[in-house]
mmCIF file of C-alpha atoms in Angstrom:
data_model
loop_
_atom_site.group_PDB
_atom_site.id
_atom_site.type_symbol
_atom_site.label_atom_id
_atom_site.label_comp_id
_atom_site.label_asym_id
_atom_site.label_seq_id
_atom_site.Cartn_x
_atom_site.Cartn_y
_atom_site.Cartn_z
ATOM 1 C CA MET A 1 -46.545 -76.885 -93.267
ATOM 2 C CA SER A 2 -43.301 -77.868 -92.868
ATOM 3 C CA ILE A 3 -40.681 -76.907 -90.524
ATOM 4 C CA VAL A 4 -38.109 -74.422 -91.311
ATOM 5 C CA GLU A 5 -35.336 -72.730 -88.671
ATOM 6 C CA SER A 6 -34.878 -69.519 -88.568
ATOM 7 C CA ALA A 7 -32.401 -67.315 -86.565
ATOM 8 C CA GLY A 8 -32.415 -70.546 -84.093
ATOM 9 C CA GLN A 9 -36.205 -70.771 -83.930
ATOM 10 C CA VAL A 10 -38.243 -73.898 -85.395
ATOM 11 C CA LEU A 11 -40.893 -71.889 -87.166
ATOM 12 C CA ARG A 12 -43.708 -73.811 -89.697
ATOM 13 C CA GLU A 13 -42.759 -73.105 -93.107
ATOM 14 C CA GLY A 14 -45.064 -69.934 -93.580
ATOM 15 C CA ALA A 15 -45.923 -69.020 -90.121
ATOM 16 C CA PHE A 16 -44.967 -65.589 -90.813
ATOM 17 C CA GLY A 17 -46.909 -65.341 -94.460
ATOM 18 C CA HIS A 18 -44.763 -62.917 -97.142
ATOM 19 C CA ALA A 19 -42.595 -61.858 -94.380
ATOM 20 C CA THR A 20 -38.837 -62.587 -95.201
ATOM 21 C CA GLY A 21 -36.996 -61.231 -92.209
ATOM 22 C CA LEU A 22 -36.218 -58.032 -89.953
ATOM 23 C CA ALA A 23 -35.095 -54.853 -91.374
ATOM 24 C CA CYS A 24 -33.193 -52.050 -89.149
ATOM 25 C CA ARG A 25 -35.402 -48.785 -89.867
ATOM 26 C CA GLU A 26 -32.149 -46.548 -89.602
ATOM 27 C CA CYS A 27 -29.181 -48.591 -91.088
ATOM 28 C CA GLY A 28 -31.365 -51.282 -93.223
ATOM 29 C CA HIS A 29 -29.829 -54.267 -92.152
ATOM 30 C CA GLU A 30 -31.309 -57.508 -92.314
ATOM 31 C CA ILE A 31 -31.622 -60.589 -89.814
ATOM 32 C CA PRO A 32 -33.839 -63.698 -89.958
ATOM 33 C CA LEU A 33 -37.598 -63.654 -88.118
ATOM 34 C CA GLY A 34 -37.451 -63.931 -84.470
ATOM 35 C CA PRO A 35 -38.264 -62.608 -81.448
ATOM 36 C CA ASN A 36 -35.980 -59.252 -81.902
ATOM 37 C CA TYR A 37 -36.955 -55.254 -82.058
ATOM 38 C CA ALA A 38 -33.311 -54.035 -81.658
ATOM 39 C CA CYS A 39 -30.718 -54.023 -84.546
ATOM 40 C CA PRO A 40 -27.883 -56.032 -83.877
ATOM 41 C CA GLU A 41 -25.277 -53.581 -85.560
ATOM 42 C CA CYS A 42 -26.636 -50.041 -84.821
ATOM 43 C CA PHE A 43 -29.650 -50.622 -81.733
ATOM 44 C CA GLY A 44 -31.929 -49.091 -84.441
ATOM 45 C CA PRO A 45 -35.902 -50.098 -84.281
ATOM 46 C CA LEU A 46 -36.674 -53.367 -86.436
ATOM 47 C CA GLU A 47 -39.349 -54.161 -88.769
ATOM 48 C CA ILE A 48 -40.812 -56.891 -91.046
ATOM 49 C CA ALA A 49 -39.416 -56.947 -94.703
ATOM 50 C CA TYR A 50 -41.767 -58.702 -97.173
ATOM 51 C CA ASP A 51 -42.080 -60.421 -100.258
ATOM 52 C CA PHE A 52 -45.517 -59.592 -100.948
ATOM 53 C CA PRO A 53 -47.239 -61.423 -103.262
ATOM 54 C CA ALA A 54 -49.412 -59.953 -106.518
ATOM 55 C CA ILE A 55 -52.977 -59.408 -104.842
ATOM 56 C CA THR A 56 -55.929 -57.970 -106.191
ATOM 57 C CA ARG A 57 -58.725 -55.967 -104.404
ATOM 58 C CA GLU A 58 -61.282 -58.914 -105.422
ATOM 59 C CA GLU A 59 -59.053 -60.872 -103.600
ATOM 60 C CA ILE A 60 -58.954 -58.650 -100.487
ATOM 61 C CA GLU A 61 -62.871 -58.290 -100.155
ATOM 62 C CA ALA A 62 -63.830 -61.690 -100.738
ATOM 63 C CA GLY A 63 -62.015 -62.042 -97.433
ATOM 64 C CA PRO A 64 -63.358 -62.112 -93.800
ATOM 65 C CA ALA A 65 -64.959 -58.820 -92.593
ATOM 66 C CA ASN A 66 -62.010 -58.406 -89.867
ATOM 67 C CA ILE A 67 -58.283 -57.645 -90.360
ATOM 68 C CA TRP A 68 -57.518 -60.812 -91.672
ATOM 69 C CA ARG A 69 -59.206 -60.383 -95.129
ATOM 70 C CA TYR A 70 -55.089 -58.383 -95.420
ATOM 71 C CA LYS A 71 -53.504 -61.068 -94.159
ATOM 72 C CA ALA A 72 -51.484 -61.501 -97.384
ATOM 73 C CA LEU A 73 -49.778 -58.140 -96.360
ATOM 74 C CA LEU A 74 -49.047 -58.888 -92.296
ATOM 75 C CA PRO A 75 -46.673 -61.077 -90.783
ATOM 76 C CA VAL A 76 -49.195 -64.052 -89.925
ATOM 77 C CA PRO A 77 -49.797 -67.818 -91.596
ATOM 78 C CA SER A 78 -52.524 -68.340 -94.630
ATOM 79 C CA ASP A 79 -54.272 -70.360 -91.951
ATOM 80 C CA ILE A 80 -54.062 -67.488 -89.343
ATOM 81 C CA GLU A 81 -58.436 -67.947 -89.120
ATOM 82 C CA GLN A 82 -58.337 -71.178 -87.947
ATOM 83 C CA SER A 83 -56.541 -70.127 -84.402
ATOM 84 C CA PRO A 84 -58.816 -68.674 -81.561
ATOM 85 C CA ASN A 85 -58.287 -64.945 -81.959
ATOM 86 C CA MET A 86 -60.777 -61.831 -81.457
ATOM 87 C CA GLU A 87 -61.094 -61.270 -84.971
ATOM 88 C CA PRO A 88 -60.743 -57.663 -84.757
ATOM 89 C CA GLY A 89 -61.231 -54.647 -87.733
ATOM 90 C CA TYR A 90 -63.174 -53.404 -90.211
ATOM 91 C CA THR A 91 -64.568 -51.078 -88.179
ATOM 92 C CA ARG A 92 -66.947 -48.286 -89.247
ATOM 93 C CA LEU A 93 -65.892 -45.685 -91.236
ATOM 94 C CA LEU A 94 -68.603 -42.415 -90.539
ATOM 95 C CA LYS A 95 -69.687 -39.503 -92.451
ATOM 96 C CA ALA A 96 -69.530 -36.814 -89.743
ATOM 97 C CA HIS A 97 -71.822 -34.552 -91.539
ATOM 98 C CA ASN A 98 -72.782 -32.396 -88.763
ATOM 99 C CA LEU A 99 -69.016 -32.250 -87.360
ATOM 100 C CA GLY A 100 -68.071 -31.276 -90.399
ATOM 101 C CA ARG A 101 -70.274 -28.814 -90.488
ATOM 102 C CA GLU A 102 -69.576 -27.279 -86.928
ATOM 103 C CA LEU A 103 -65.994 -27.734 -87.845
ATOM 104 C CA GLY A 104 -66.491 -26.251 -91.347
ATOM 105 C CA ILE A 105 -64.835 -29.225 -92.537
ATOM 106 C CA ASP A 106 -66.568 -30.055 -96.289
ATOM 107 C CA ASN A 107 -66.067 -33.394 -96.648
ATOM 108 C CA LEU A 108 -65.212 -35.163 -93.071
ATOM 109 C CA TRP A 109 -64.964 -38.778 -91.523
ATOM 110 C CA VAL A 110 -64.484 -40.650 -88.640
ATOM 111 C CA LYS A 111 -63.076 -43.578 -88.344
ATOM 112 C CA ASP A 112 -64.493 -45.276 -85.544
ATOM 113 C CA ASP A 113 -62.095 -48.389 -84.111
ATOM 114 C CA SER A 114 -63.908 -48.016 -80.630
ATOM 115 C CA THR A 115 -66.313 -51.064 -81.738
ATOM 116 C CA ASN A 116 -63.294 -53.200 -81.555
ATOM 117 C CA PRO A 117 -63.723 -56.289 -79.344
ATOM 118 C CA THR A 118 -62.502 -54.674 -76.327
ATOM 119 C CA ASN A 119 -63.316 -51.072 -77.902
ATOM 120 C CA SER A 120 -60.044 -49.991 -78.747
ATOM 121 C CA PHE A 121 -57.600 -50.051 -81.751
ATOM 122 C CA LYS A 122 -55.148 -52.456 -79.590
ATOM 123 C CA ASP A 123 -56.929 -55.649 -80.427
ATOM 124 C CA ARG A 124 -55.978 -54.968 -83.832
ATOM 125 C CA VAL A 125 -51.969 -55.066 -83.138
ATOM 126 C CA VAL A 126 -52.300 -57.832 -80.315
ATOM 127 C CA ALA A 127 -53.831 -60.118 -82.873
ATOM 128 C CA CYS A 128 -50.622 -59.813 -85.115
ATOM 129 C CA ALA A 129 -48.367 -60.015 -82.176
ATOM 130 C CA LEU A 130 -50.356 -63.002 -80.555
ATOM 131 C CA SER A 131 -50.056 -64.594 -83.979
ATOM 132 C CA ALA A 132 -46.156 -64.329 -83.566
ATOM 133 C CA ALA A 133 -46.284 -65.114 -80.040
ATOM 134 C CA THR A 134 -48.128 -68.532 -80.730
ATOM 135 C CA GLU A 135 -45.448 -69.548 -83.017
ATOM 136 C CA PHE A 136 -42.290 -68.563 -81.102
ATOM 137 C CA HIS A 137 -43.921 -71.226 -78.726
ATOM 138 C CA SER A 138 -44.278 -68.311 -76.044
ATOM 139 C CA LYS A 139 -45.299 -69.508 -72.461
ATOM 140 C CA VAL A 140 -46.383 -65.927 -71.297
ATOM 141 C CA PHE A 141 -48.311 -63.164 -73.423
ATOM 142 C CA ALA A 142 -47.409 -59.734 -71.633
ATOM 143 C CA CYS A 143 -47.650 -56.186 -72.095
ATOM 144 C CA PRO A 144 -46.717 -52.662 -70.630
ATOM 145 C CA SER A 145 -49.705 -50.717 -71.360
ATOM 146 C CA THR A 146 -51.117 -47.470 -70.814
ATOM 147 C CA GLY A 147 -54.457 -49.309 -70.627
ATOM 148 C CA ASN A 148 -55.845 -50.035 -73.769
ATOM 149 C CA LEU A 149 -53.325 -52.681 -74.897
ATOM 150 C CA ALA A 150 -53.919 -54.230 -71.228
ATOM 151 C CA ASN A 151 -57.415 -54.656 -72.237
ATOM 152 C CA ALA A 152 -56.431 -56.574 -75.453
ATOM 153 C CA VAL A 153 -53.958 -58.730 -74.525
ATOM 154 C CA ALA A 154 -55.816 -59.895 -71.508
ATOM 155 C CA ALA A 155 -59.183 -60.304 -73.521
ATOM 156 C CA ALA A 156 -56.692 -62.249 -76.129
ATOM 157 C CA GLY A 157 -54.873 -64.136 -74.205
ATOM 158 C CA ALA A 158 -57.512 -65.671 -72.436
ATOM 159 C CA ARG A 159 -59.181 -66.519 -75.640
ATOM 160 C CA ALA A 160 -56.230 -68.041 -77.111
ATOM 161 C CA GLY A 161 -55.765 -69.739 -73.973
ATOM 162 C CA ILE A 162 -52.646 -68.837 -73.280
ATOM 163 C CA LYS A 163 -51.260 -67.132 -69.985
ATOM 164 C CA THR A 164 -50.998 -63.606 -70.178
ATOM 165 C CA VAL A 165 -49.244 -60.833 -67.522
ATOM 166 C CA VAL A 166 -50.130 -57.038 -68.067
ATOM 167 C CA PHE A 167 -48.160 -54.287 -66.240
ATOM 168 C CA ILE A 168 -49.638 -51.005 -65.740
ATOM 169 C CA PRO A 169 -48.937 -47.464 -64.244
ATOM 170 C CA ALA A 170 -51.339 -47.707 -60.731
ATOM 171 C CA ASN A 171 -53.033 -44.116 -61.336
ATOM 172 C CA LEU A 172 -54.720 -45.619 -64.176
ATOM 173 C CA GLU A 173 -58.336 -45.067 -65.058
ATOM 174 C CA THR A 174 -60.437 -47.402 -62.752
ATOM 175 C CA PRO A 175 -62.275 -48.883 -65.569
ATOM 176 C CA LYS A 176 -59.520 -50.000 -67.445
ATOM 177 C CA LYS A 177 -57.884 -51.815 -64.839
ATOM 178 C CA VAL A 178 -61.181 -53.407 -64.523
ATOM 179 C CA ASN A 179 -61.471 -54.159 -68.010
ATOM 180 C CA SER A 180 -57.996 -56.107 -67.638
ATOM 181 C CA ALA A 181 -58.295 -57.608 -64.694
ATOM 182 C CA ILE A 182 -61.885 -59.401 -65.463
ATOM 183 C CA PHE A 183 -59.879 -61.488 -67.803
ATOM 184 C CA THR A 184 -56.817 -62.065 -66.206
ATOM 185 C CA ASP A 185 -55.897 -62.726 -62.969
ATOM 186 C CA SER A 186 -52.428 -61.190 -63.297
ATOM 187 C CA LEU A 187 -52.800 -57.580 -63.687
ATOM 188 C CA ILE A 188 -49.737 -56.204 -61.995
ATOM 189 C CA ALA A 189 -49.926 -52.339 -61.126
ATOM 190 C CA VAL A 190 -46.267 -50.350 -60.895
ATOM 191 C CA ASN A 191 -45.760 -47.097 -59.067
ATOM 192 C CA GLY A 192 -44.280 -45.143 -61.673
ATOM 193 C CA ASN A 193 -45.665 -43.861 -65.261
ATOM 194 C CA TYR A 194 -46.287 -45.832 -68.637
ATOM 195 C CA ASP A 195 -42.661 -45.320 -68.849
ATOM 196 C CA ASP A 196 -41.258 -46.591 -66.040
ATOM 197 C CA VAL A 197 -43.390 -49.470 -67.041
ATOM 198 C CA ASN A 198 -41.677 -50.076 -70.273
ATOM 199 C CA LYS A 199 -38.519 -49.956 -68.653
ATOM 200 C CA LEU A 200 -39.237 -52.939 -66.425
ATOM 201 C CA ALA A 201 -41.017 -54.580 -69.093
ATOM 202 C CA SER A 202 -37.560 -54.561 -71.151
ATOM 203 C CA GLU A 203 -35.680 -55.539 -68.326
ATOM 204 C CA ILE A 204 -37.959 -59.037 -67.451
ATOM 205 C CA ALA A 205 -38.063 -59.740 -71.752
ATOM 206 C CA GLY A 206 -34.301 -59.919 -71.001
ATOM 207 C CA GLU A 207 -34.274 -61.990 -68.148
ATOM 208 C CA GLU A 208 -36.912 -64.359 -68.604
ATOM 209 C CA ASP A 209 -36.864 -66.907 -71.674
ATOM 210 C CA GLY A 210 -40.929 -67.564 -73.278
ATOM 211 C CA TRP A 211 -41.951 -64.512 -72.701
ATOM 212 C CA ALA A 212 -43.895 -62.405 -75.397
ATOM 213 C CA PHE A 213 -43.954 -58.550 -74.387
ATOM 214 C CA VAL A 214 -45.750 -57.534 -77.536
ATOM 215 C CA ASN A 215 -44.828 -54.203 -77.631
ATOM 216 C CA VAL A 216 -41.381 -54.769 -76.429
ATOM 217 C CA ASN A 217 -39.815 -57.958 -78.188
ATOM 218 C CA VAL A 218 -42.064 -59.010 -80.598
ATOM 219 C CA ARG A 219 -43.191 -55.067 -81.672
ATOM 220 C CA PRO A 220 -42.185 -55.348 -85.450
ATOM 221 C CA TYR A 221 -45.049 -57.897 -85.735
ATOM 222 C CA TYR A 222 -47.216 -56.278 -83.101
ATOM 223 C CA ALA A 223 -46.813 -52.855 -84.970
ATOM 224 C CA GLU A 224 -47.772 -54.104 -88.384
ATOM 225 C CA GLY A 225 -51.616 -54.197 -86.841
ATOM 226 C CA SER A 226 -51.633 -50.908 -87.098
ATOM 227 C CA LYS A 227 -51.358 -51.208 -90.925
ATOM 228 C CA THR A 228 -54.961 -52.997 -91.223
ATOM 229 C CA LEU A 229 -56.007 -48.964 -90.203
ATOM 230 C CA GLY A 230 -54.769 -47.556 -93.096
ATOM 231 C CA TYR A 231 -56.022 -50.267 -95.797
ATOM 232 C CA GLU A 232 -59.429 -50.365 -94.386
ATOM 233 C CA ILE A 233 -59.618 -46.794 -94.451
ATOM 234 C CA ALA A 234 -58.838 -46.538 -98.477
ATOM 235 C CA GLU A 235 -61.159 -49.716 -98.963
ATOM 236 C CA GLN A 236 -63.941 -48.315 -97.668
ATOM 237 C CA LEU A 237 -63.409 -44.741 -99.548
ATOM 238 C CA GLY A 238 -63.958 -47.038 -102.665
ATOM 239 C CA TRP A 239 -60.173 -47.851 -102.977
ATOM 240 C CA ARG A 240 -58.601 -44.281 -102.964
ATOM 241 C CA LEU A 241 -56.797 -42.133 -100.257
ATOM 242 C CA PRO A 242 -58.186 -39.225 -98.574
ATOM 243 C CA ASP A 243 -56.408 -35.733 -98.660
ATOM 244 C CA GLN A 244 -56.028 -35.648 -95.120
ATOM 245 C CA ILE A 245 -55.895 -37.510 -92.355
ATOM 246 C CA VAL A 246 -55.709 -36.821 -88.205
ATOM 247 C CA ILE A 247 -54.212 -39.689 -85.798
ATOM 248 C CA PRO A 248 -53.286 -39.710 -82.195
ATOM 249 C CA VAL A 249 -49.691 -40.154 -80.771
ATOM 250 C CA ALA A 250 -48.203 -41.526 -78.307
ATOM 251 C CA SER A 251 -45.659 -44.177 -79.138
ATOM 252 C CA GLY A 252 -46.233 -42.819 -82.736
ATOM 253 C CA SER A 253 -46.118 -46.475 -84.135
ATOM 254 C CA GLN A 254 -50.345 -46.044 -85.403
ATOM 255 C CA LEU A 255 -49.627 -43.046 -87.302
ATOM 256 C CA THR A 256 -46.143 -43.966 -88.961
ATOM 257 C CA LYS A 257 -48.036 -47.821 -89.913
ATOM 258 C CA VAL A 258 -50.993 -46.169 -91.367
ATOM 259 C CA HIS A 259 -48.834 -44.333 -93.353
ATOM 260 C CA LYS A 260 -46.778 -47.121 -94.214
ATOM 261 C CA ALA A 261 -50.397 -49.011 -95.386
ATOM 262 C CA PHE A 262 -51.101 -46.217 -97.700
ATOM 263 C CA GLN A 263 -47.686 -46.664 -99.415
ATOM 264 C CA GLU A 264 -47.414 -50.238 -99.509
ATOM 265 C CA LEU A 265 -50.977 -49.851 -101.259
ATOM 266 C CA ILE A 266 -49.718 -47.538 -103.955
ATOM 267 C CA LYS A 267 -46.642 -50.029 -104.371
ATOM 268 C CA LEU A 268 -49.203 -52.600 -105.268
ATOM 269 C CA GLY A 269 -51.534 -50.787 -107.360
ATOM 270 C CA LEU A 270 -54.434 -51.086 -105.108
ATOM 271 C CA VAL A 271 -55.015 -47.302 -104.878
ATOM 272 C CA GLU A 272 -53.977 -44.555 -107.555
ATOM 273 C CA GLU A 273 -50.569 -42.743 -106.218
ATOM 274 C CA LYS A 274 -51.546 -38.887 -104.551
ATOM 275 C CA PRO A 275 -50.318 -36.373 -102.015
ATOM 276 C CA TYR A 276 -52.231 -36.899 -98.679
ATOM 277 C CA ARG A 277 -51.413 -34.837 -95.430
ATOM 278 C CA VAL A 278 -50.669 -36.780 -92.251
ATOM 279 C CA PHE A 279 -51.337 -34.571 -89.033
ATOM 280 C CA GLY A 280 -50.274 -35.581 -85.281
ATOM 281 C CA ALA A 281 -52.166 -34.983 -82.343
ATOM 282 C CA GLN A 282 -51.386 -34.935 -78.767
ATOM 283 C CA ALA A 283 -52.382 -33.623 -74.929
ATOM 284 C CA THR A 284 -50.312 -30.691 -74.251
ATOM 285 C CA GLY A 285 -48.991 -32.654 -71.158
ATOM 286 C CA CYS A 286 -47.334 -34.956 -73.158
ATOM 287 C CA SER A 287 -46.583 -33.658 -75.958
ATOM 288 C CA PRO A 288 -42.949 -33.931 -77.030
ATOM 289 C CA VAL A 289 -43.059 -34.684 -80.538
ATOM 290 C CA SER A 290 -45.861 -31.583 -81.029
ATOM 291 C CA VAL A 291 -42.754 -29.450 -79.049
ATOM 292 C CA ALA A 292 -40.189 -30.686 -81.754
ATOM 293 C CA TYR A 293 -42.193 -29.970 -84.811
ATOM 294 C CA LYS A 294 -42.641 -26.530 -83.446
ATOM 295 C CA ALA A 295 -39.805 -25.910 -82.761
ATOM 296 C CA GLY A 296 -38.339 -27.045 -86.205
ATOM 297 C CA VAL A 297 -35.713 -29.867 -84.438
ATOM 298 C CA ASP A 298 -35.338 -33.724 -85.258
ATOM 299 C CA ALA A 299 -34.416 -34.293 -81.491
ATOM 300 C CA ILE A 300 -37.314 -35.622 -79.254
ATOM 301 C CA ARG A 301 -36.564 -34.184 -76.019
ATOM 302 C CA PRO A 302 -38.215 -36.810 -73.127
ATOM 303 C CA VAL A 303 -41.277 -35.671 -70.998
ATOM 304 C CA LYS A 304 -42.739 -36.381 -67.614
ATOM 305 C CA PRO A 305 -46.389 -36.980 -68.786
ATOM 306 C CA ASP A 306 -49.185 -34.740 -66.950
ATOM 307 C CA THR A 307 -52.541 -34.752 -68.684
ATOM 308 C CA ILE A 308 -55.853 -36.663 -68.224
ATOM 309 C CA ALA A 309 -54.720 -38.453 -71.992
ATOM 310 C CA LYS A 310 -53.079 -41.461 -70.222
ATOM 311 C CA SER A 311 -53.348 -43.546 -73.139
ATOM 312 C CA LEU A 312 -51.473 -40.957 -74.987
ATOM 313 C CA ALA A 313 -49.383 -40.665 -71.988
ATOM 314 C CA ILE A 314 -45.426 -41.898 -73.191
ATOM 315 C CA GLY A 315 -43.217 -39.474 -72.783
ATOM 316 C CA ASN A 316 -40.272 -41.135 -74.505
ATOM 317 C CA PRO A 317 -42.075 -42.246 -77.715
ATOM 318 C CA ALA A 318 -40.680 -44.352 -79.792
ATOM 319 C CA ASP A 319 -41.217 -43.748 -83.664
ATOM 320 C CA GLY A 320 -41.347 -39.679 -82.273
ATOM 321 C CA ILE A 321 -38.474 -39.072 -85.163
ATOM 322 C CA TYR A 322 -40.398 -40.931 -87.297
ATOM 323 C CA VAL A 323 -43.535 -39.080 -87.075
ATOM 324 C CA LEU A 324 -42.048 -35.690 -87.447
ATOM 325 C CA ASP A 325 -40.397 -37.046 -90.572
ATOM 326 C CA ILE A 326 -43.769 -38.301 -91.908
ATOM 327 C CA CYS A 327 -45.796 -35.040 -90.794
ATOM 328 C CA ARG A 328 -43.489 -32.570 -92.464
ATOM 329 C CA GLU A 329 -42.587 -34.800 -95.716
ATOM 330 C CA THR A 330 -46.183 -34.624 -96.610
ATOM 331 C CA GLY A 331 -47.028 -31.442 -95.796
ATOM 332 C CA GLY A 332 -48.847 -32.279 -92.365
ATOM 333 C CA ALA A 333 -48.005 -31.274 -89.121
ATOM 334 C CA VAL A 334 -47.986 -32.104 -85.186
ATOM 335 C CA GLU A 335 -50.634 -30.114 -82.832
ATOM 336 C CA ASP A 336 -51.647 -30.245 -78.728
ATOM 337 C CA ILE A 337 -54.100 -28.899 -76.957
ATOM 338 C CA THR A 338 -54.498 -28.808 -73.055
ATOM 339 C CA ASP A 339 -56.956 -31.101 -70.995
ATOM 340 C CA ASP A 340 -59.548 -28.794 -71.050
ATOM 341 C CA GLU A 341 -59.869 -29.131 -74.542
ATOM 342 C CA VAL A 342 -59.173 -32.709 -74.809
ATOM 343 C CA ARG A 343 -62.821 -32.691 -72.723
ATOM 344 C CA ALA A 344 -64.577 -30.232 -74.734
ATOM 345 C CA GLY A 345 -63.347 -32.660 -78.077
ATOM 346 C CA ILE A 346 -64.997 -35.236 -76.250
ATOM 347 C CA VAL A 347 -68.473 -33.470 -75.383
ATOM 348 C CA LEU A 348 -67.873 -32.341 -79.229
ATOM 349 C CA LEU A 349 -68.080 -35.604 -80.883
ATOM 350 C CA ALA A 350 -70.393 -37.111 -78.774
ATOM 351 C CA ARG A 351 -73.176 -33.697 -79.314
ATOM 352 C CA THR A 352 -72.913 -34.160 -83.014
ATOM 353 C CA GLU A 353 -72.039 -37.590 -84.331
ATOM 354 C CA GLY A 354 -73.497 -39.672 -81.118
ATOM 355 C CA ILE A 355 -69.831 -41.388 -80.407
ATOM 356 C CA PHE A 356 -68.544 -41.613 -77.095
ATOM 357 C CA THR A 357 -64.870 -41.232 -77.658
ATOM 358 C CA GLU A 358 -62.153 -41.980 -74.313
ATOM 359 C CA THR A 359 -59.579 -39.112 -73.957
ATOM 360 C CA ALA A 360 -57.492 -40.472 -76.702
ATOM 361 C CA GLY A 361 -60.193 -39.467 -79.389
ATOM 362 C CA GLY A 362 -61.208 -36.587 -77.592
ATOM 363 C CA THR A 363 -57.731 -35.423 -78.041
ATOM 364 C CA THR A 364 -58.040 -35.821 -81.911
ATOM 365 C CA VAL A 365 -60.824 -34.131 -81.982
ATOM 366 C CA GLY A 366 -59.685 -31.266 -80.156
ATOM 367 C CA VAL A 367 -56.958 -30.968 -82.193
ATOM 368 C CA LEU A 368 -58.508 -31.597 -85.713
ATOM 369 C CA LYS A 369 -60.544 -28.175 -84.139
ATOM 370 C CA LYS A 370 -57.580 -25.916 -83.500
ATOM 371 C CA LEU A 371 -55.988 -27.153 -86.768
ATOM 372 C CA VAL A 372 -58.961 -25.367 -88.752
ATOM 373 C CA GLU A 373 -58.952 -22.753 -86.465
ATOM 374 C CA THR A 374 -55.588 -21.946 -86.842
ATOM 375 C CA GLY A 375 -55.368 -22.818 -90.653
ATOM 376 C CA GLN A 376 -53.013 -25.780 -90.635
ATOM 377 C CA LEU A 377 -55.990 -27.737 -92.049
ATOM 378 C CA ASP A 378 -57.457 -27.183 -95.617
ATOM 379 C CA THR A 379 -61.165 -27.312 -94.832
ATOM 380 C CA SER A 380 -62.239 -27.803 -98.554
ATOM 381 C CA LEU A 381 -60.423 -31.092 -98.795
ATOM 382 C CA GLU A 382 -61.831 -35.044 -97.912
ATOM 383 C CA THR A 383 -60.305 -35.775 -94.234
ATOM 384 C CA VAL A 384 -60.660 -38.699 -92.252
ATOM 385 C CA VAL A 385 -60.102 -38.447 -88.131
ATOM 386 C CA ILE A 386 -58.822 -41.814 -85.780
ATOM 387 C CA ASN A 387 -61.042 -42.104 -82.758
ATOM 388 C CA THR A 388 -58.806 -45.147 -80.963
ATOM 389 C CA GLY A 389 -61.442 -46.158 -78.225
ATOM 390 C CA HIS A 390 -64.374 -46.149 -76.453
ATOM 391 C CA GLY A 391 -65.550 -43.269 -73.780
ATOM 392 C CA LEU A 392 -66.706 -46.084 -71.125
ATOM 393 C CA LYS A 393 -62.834 -46.539 -70.395
ATOM 394 C CA THR A 394 -62.267 -42.602 -69.115
ATOM 395 C CA LEU A 395 -65.601 -41.446 -68.075
ATOM 396 C CA ASP A 396 -63.877 -39.532 -64.732
ATOM 397 C CA ALA A 397 -62.751 -37.323 -67.450
ATOM 398 C CA VAL A 398 -66.234 -35.766 -68.471
ATOM 399 C CA THR A 399 -67.955 -36.862 -65.092
ATOM 400 C CA GLU A 400 -68.154 -32.994 -63.862
ATOM 401 C CA LEU A 401 -68.923 -31.724 -67.482
ATOM 402 C CA VAL A 402 -72.061 -33.689 -68.014
ATOM 403 C CA GLY A 403 -75.238 -34.571 -66.177
ATOM 404 C CA ALA A 404 -79.057 -33.840 -65.588
ATOM 405 C CA ALA A 405 -80.334 -31.199 -66.861
ATOM 406 C CA ALA A 406 -83.093 -31.164 -63.844
ATOM 407 C CA THR A 407 -84.080 -33.389 -60.964
ATOM 408 C CA ILE A 408 -87.620 -32.661 -61.096
ATOM 409 C CA ASP A 409 -90.748 -34.429 -59.185
ATOM 410 C CA PRO A 410 -92.722 -36.975 -61.111
ATOM 411 C CA SER A 411 -95.350 -34.808 -62.530
ATOM 412 C CA TYR A 412 -96.310 -32.716 -65.464
ATOM 413 C CA ASP A 413 -96.281 -29.952 -63.626
ATOM 414 C CA ALA A 414 -92.798 -30.275 -63.006
ATOM 415 C CA PHE A 415 -91.580 -31.072 -65.796
ATOM 416 C CA ARG A 416 -93.595 -27.844 -67.703
ATOM 417 C CA ALA A 417 -91.656 -25.713 -64.491
ATOM 418 C CA SER A 418 -88.461 -27.303 -65.307
ATOM 419 C CA GLY A 419 -87.890 -24.759 -68.460
ATOM 420 C CA LEU A 420 -86.791 -27.517 -70.570
ATOM 421 C CA VAL A 421 -89.994 -26.809 -72.743
#
């Protein structure tokens, strides 16, 4: 590949695939590709602009069983498979017969992203961010995180041989701390909530050269990884879109990018255009988007999080207003549930489908149940619910809810006396 210059950066030609620049989501102003995330004209968020090639279903299906089967639609080079990375994606889409019967939904699927390399969907976004950081010659790979992202960044950095530094709230769940610290010796616990940690990361990104904060200064590239969830759901359904989809909301980026993926597939002629409804799920203890949706307003009022669903505990969600727009425009909704309902959602998914989800997944399943009970979701339509992470990361949430049904002596008489048969 030859060398080109973009925004003062020396880049390999084709380093970002078919991406043509960064476009502001508010005013449309475009700038060259670079490690930037805010519009120089209006400070609106930047996202990747593309000139997509013609691509067929057959070309995608001939690709690897990971997110790089969609590399022509991502800001990555054509030789991305040659670089050391975690190769996430192409996770299972399970028909949820039992959960569907329990909730009265005729045709329900679970997109289970807990089977990614570090057991959460964050491996998808980090893979795209790592490609960008590499092309920008970054010397440090970093992130502020509520846990899953820290795990994914630390593991991906180790695999790629680049120094990683991850910042987390000090009160994070112990399993998520361990799952990061095992991959890096630079886990930094910050006294404060996620919004405090994110503010610190933004300050460091502005002061230190060569630091790639995946969800700050390379956020436009990072966010594109979430599109692969939407691509996979459509492909695994036989190249069609679901009627309804329920997605957890933290920053809101995942929901907006799944919607973007569906729209791109329609424009490229890879799926038939049809209406679909998008629903957002939050925990009541951190539900600024749900509150705004129910109030019928466009402004998101930041909150101080207080919920067991720590991976969704972003009090000032960057993409909150776009989540509102998408859910309203598609005829969906944004709903929230209490922490007890989050725990119940975890147990419900486990005991109907054998999937152990973390608190974010418990939130999504619990909100799905509430949407049915309140008549907001059409139970006759094909519905997909997204599980974003594994329950082993948030064991404390359900430890007091489950346990041994009985403790007995090792004898058949004791077993019979237990009353279990």
